[in-house]
Coordinates of C-alpha atoms and ligand atoms in Angstrom, one line a residue:
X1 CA 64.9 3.6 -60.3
X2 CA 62.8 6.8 -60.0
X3 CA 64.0 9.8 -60.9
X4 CA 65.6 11.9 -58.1
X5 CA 64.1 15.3 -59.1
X6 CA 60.6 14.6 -60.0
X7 CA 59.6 11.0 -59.2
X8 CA 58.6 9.7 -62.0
X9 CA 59.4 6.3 -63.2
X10 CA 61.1 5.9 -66.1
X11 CA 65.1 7.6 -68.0
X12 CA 67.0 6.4 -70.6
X13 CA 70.3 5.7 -70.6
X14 CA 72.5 8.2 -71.8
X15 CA 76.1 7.0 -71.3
X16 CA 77.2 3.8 -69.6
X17 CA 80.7 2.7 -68.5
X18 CA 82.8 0.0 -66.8
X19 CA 83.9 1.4 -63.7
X20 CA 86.3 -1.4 -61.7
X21 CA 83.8 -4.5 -61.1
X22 CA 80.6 -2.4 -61.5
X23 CA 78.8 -0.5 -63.9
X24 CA 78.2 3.0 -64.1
X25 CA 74.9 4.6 -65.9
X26 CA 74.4 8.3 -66.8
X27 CA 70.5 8.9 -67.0
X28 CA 68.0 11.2 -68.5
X29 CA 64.5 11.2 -66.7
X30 CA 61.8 10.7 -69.8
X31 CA 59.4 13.3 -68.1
X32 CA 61.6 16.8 -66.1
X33 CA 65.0 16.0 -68.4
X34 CA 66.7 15.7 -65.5
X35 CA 70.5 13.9 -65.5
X36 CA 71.6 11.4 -62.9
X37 CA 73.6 8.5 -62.3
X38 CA 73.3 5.1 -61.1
X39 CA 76.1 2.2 -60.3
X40 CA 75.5 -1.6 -60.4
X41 CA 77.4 -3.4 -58.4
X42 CA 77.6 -7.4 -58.5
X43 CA 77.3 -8.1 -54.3
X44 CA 80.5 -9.9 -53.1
X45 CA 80.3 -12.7 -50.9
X46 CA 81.0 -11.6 -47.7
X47 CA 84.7 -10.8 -46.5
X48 CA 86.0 -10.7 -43.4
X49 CA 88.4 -8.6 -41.2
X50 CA 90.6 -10.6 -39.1
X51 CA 91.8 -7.9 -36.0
X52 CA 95.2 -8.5 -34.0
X53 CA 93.0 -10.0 -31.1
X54 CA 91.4 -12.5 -33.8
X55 CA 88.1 -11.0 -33.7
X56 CA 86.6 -11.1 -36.9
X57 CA 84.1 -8.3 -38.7
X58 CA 82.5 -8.2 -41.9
X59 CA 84.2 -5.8 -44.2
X60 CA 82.8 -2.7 -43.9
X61 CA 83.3 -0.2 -46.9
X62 CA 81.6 2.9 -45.2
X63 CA 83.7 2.7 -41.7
X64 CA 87.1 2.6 -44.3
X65 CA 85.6 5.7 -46.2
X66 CA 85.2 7.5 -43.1
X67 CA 88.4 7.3 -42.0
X68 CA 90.2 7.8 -45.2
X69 CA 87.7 10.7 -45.9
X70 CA 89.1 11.7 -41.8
X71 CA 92.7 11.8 -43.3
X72 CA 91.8 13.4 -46.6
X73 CA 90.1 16.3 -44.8
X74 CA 91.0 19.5 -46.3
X75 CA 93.7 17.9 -48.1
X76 CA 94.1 19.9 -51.8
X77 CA 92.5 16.3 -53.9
X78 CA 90.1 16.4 -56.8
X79 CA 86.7 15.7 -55.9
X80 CA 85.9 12.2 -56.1
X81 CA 89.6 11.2 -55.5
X82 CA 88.0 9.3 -51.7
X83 CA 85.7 7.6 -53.7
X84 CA 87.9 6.1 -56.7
X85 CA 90.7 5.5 -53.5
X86 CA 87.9 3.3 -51.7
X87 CA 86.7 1.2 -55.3
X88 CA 90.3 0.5 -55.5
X89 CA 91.1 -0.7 -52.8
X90 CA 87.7 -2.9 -52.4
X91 CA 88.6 -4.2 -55.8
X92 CA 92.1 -5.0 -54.6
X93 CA 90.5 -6.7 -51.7
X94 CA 88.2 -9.0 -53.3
X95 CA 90.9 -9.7 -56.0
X96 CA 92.2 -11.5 -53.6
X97 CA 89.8 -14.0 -53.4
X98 CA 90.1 -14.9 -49.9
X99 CA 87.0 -14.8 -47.2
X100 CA 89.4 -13.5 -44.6
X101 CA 92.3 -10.1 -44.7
X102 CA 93.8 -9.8 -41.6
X103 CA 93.8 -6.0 -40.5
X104 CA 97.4 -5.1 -41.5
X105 CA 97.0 -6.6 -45.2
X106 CA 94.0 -3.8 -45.1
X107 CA 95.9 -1.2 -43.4
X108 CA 98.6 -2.0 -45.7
X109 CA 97.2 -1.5 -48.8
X110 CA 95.7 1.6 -47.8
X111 CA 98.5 3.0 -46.8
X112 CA 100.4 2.4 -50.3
X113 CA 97.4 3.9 -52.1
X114 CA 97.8 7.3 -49.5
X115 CA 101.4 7.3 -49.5
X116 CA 101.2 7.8 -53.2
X117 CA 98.2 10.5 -53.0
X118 CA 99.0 12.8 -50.3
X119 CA 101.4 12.8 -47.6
X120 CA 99.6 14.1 -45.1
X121 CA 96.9 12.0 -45.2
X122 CA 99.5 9.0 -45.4
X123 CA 100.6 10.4 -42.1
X124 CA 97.4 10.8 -40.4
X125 CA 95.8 7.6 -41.1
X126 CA 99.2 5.9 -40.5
X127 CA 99.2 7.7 -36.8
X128 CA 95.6 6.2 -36.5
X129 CA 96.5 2.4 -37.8
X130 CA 99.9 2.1 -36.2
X131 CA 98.6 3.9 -33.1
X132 CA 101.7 5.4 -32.7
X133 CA 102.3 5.4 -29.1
X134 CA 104.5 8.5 -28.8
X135 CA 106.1 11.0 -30.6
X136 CA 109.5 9.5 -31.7
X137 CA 107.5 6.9 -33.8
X138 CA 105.7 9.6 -35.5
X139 CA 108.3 11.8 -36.4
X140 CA 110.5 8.6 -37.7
X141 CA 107.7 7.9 -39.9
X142 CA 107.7 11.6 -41.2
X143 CA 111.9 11.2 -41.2
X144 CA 111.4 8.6 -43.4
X145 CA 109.1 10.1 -45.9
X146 CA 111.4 13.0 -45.9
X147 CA 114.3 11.4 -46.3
X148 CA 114.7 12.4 -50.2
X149 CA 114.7 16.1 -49.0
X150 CA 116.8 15.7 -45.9
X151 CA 119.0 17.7 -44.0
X152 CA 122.3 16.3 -42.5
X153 CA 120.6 14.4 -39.7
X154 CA 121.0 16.4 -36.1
X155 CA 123.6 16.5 -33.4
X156 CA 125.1 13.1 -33.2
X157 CA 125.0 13.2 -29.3
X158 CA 121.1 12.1 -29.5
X159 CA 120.0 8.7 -29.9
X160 CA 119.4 7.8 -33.3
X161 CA 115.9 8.0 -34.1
X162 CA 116.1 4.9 -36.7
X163 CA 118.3 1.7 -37.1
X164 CA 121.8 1.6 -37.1
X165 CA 121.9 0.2 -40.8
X166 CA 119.3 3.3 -42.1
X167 CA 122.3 6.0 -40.9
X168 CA 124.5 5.4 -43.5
X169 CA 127.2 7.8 -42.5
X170 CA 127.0 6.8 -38.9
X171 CA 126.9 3.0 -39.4
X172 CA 130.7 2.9 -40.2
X173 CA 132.0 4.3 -37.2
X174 CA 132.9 3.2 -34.0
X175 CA 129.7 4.5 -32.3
X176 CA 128.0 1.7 -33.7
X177 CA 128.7 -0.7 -30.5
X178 CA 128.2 1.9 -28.4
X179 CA 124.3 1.9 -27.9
Ligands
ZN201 ZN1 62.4 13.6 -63.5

């Protein structure tokens, strides 16, 4: 590997660590001094998407960093946050160890991992992945995260916006039957 700064051919190791199933190298070029890193990654055997239609494509780690670096954007994380997010999940992925994941196990496991990062990005890639066709699905979803911090729910002459057994004060009454 030739240094990035000044070509020449040969660094030294400086500092080298296990990073999920790879290995990560901090290097010093022997000729400018110059510091840079390199990963080595064992290649996987090839894994396969499985969409709803049955179609199947060959995991593809950049198209998942682009859309979780679409629902990170601007988002207050750490640099390097989208990276670590993506190893983890690719380990989790081939940890599996099978040659197919259909596309909601992916979706899935991404959204676990966002959920617990940031909730806006949760919410964004979740609109994206569940394609949420309108707006009452969306702002369910956001209900639902927000549940911890919610108000007493609103007027009780609208349709509830989630299932009978999720309203707890409502469940009991007679209105159940009524819908
Ligand atoms: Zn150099």
């Amino acid at each position: 590997m030739n240094c990035p700064y000044c070509g020449y051919y040969d660094s030294k190791v400086i500092d080298s660590r296990d990073v999920n199933d790879g290995i990560r190298r901090r290097r010093q070029c022997l000729s400018c001094g110059s510091r840079f890193t390199t990963y080595e990654r064992l290649q996987p055997v090839s894994l396969f998407v499985v969409k709803k239609d049955q179609r199947r494509e060959e995991f593809n780690r950049d198209k998942l960093l682009s859309g979780i670096r679409k629902a990170c954007e601007k988002r207050p994380l750490p640099a390097g946050t989208v990276d670590k997010l993506i190893d983890d999940i690719e380990a989790e992925l081939y940890q599996l160890g099978k040659a197919e994941i259909p596309t909601s196990v992916l979706g899935d496991i991404v959204m676990e991992k966002l959920k617990s990062l940031d909730y806006i990005a949760y919410i964004r890639f979740a609109s994206v992945y569940r394609e949420f066709t309108d707006i009452t699905a969306l702002k369910q979803e956001v209900d639902t995260l927000l549940d911890n911090e919610a108000k007493p729910s609103q007027s009780t002459s609208q349709l509830p916006l989630i299932p009978a057994e999720q309203t707890v004060g409502l469940a009991k009454s007679h209105r159940r039957h009524r819908r």
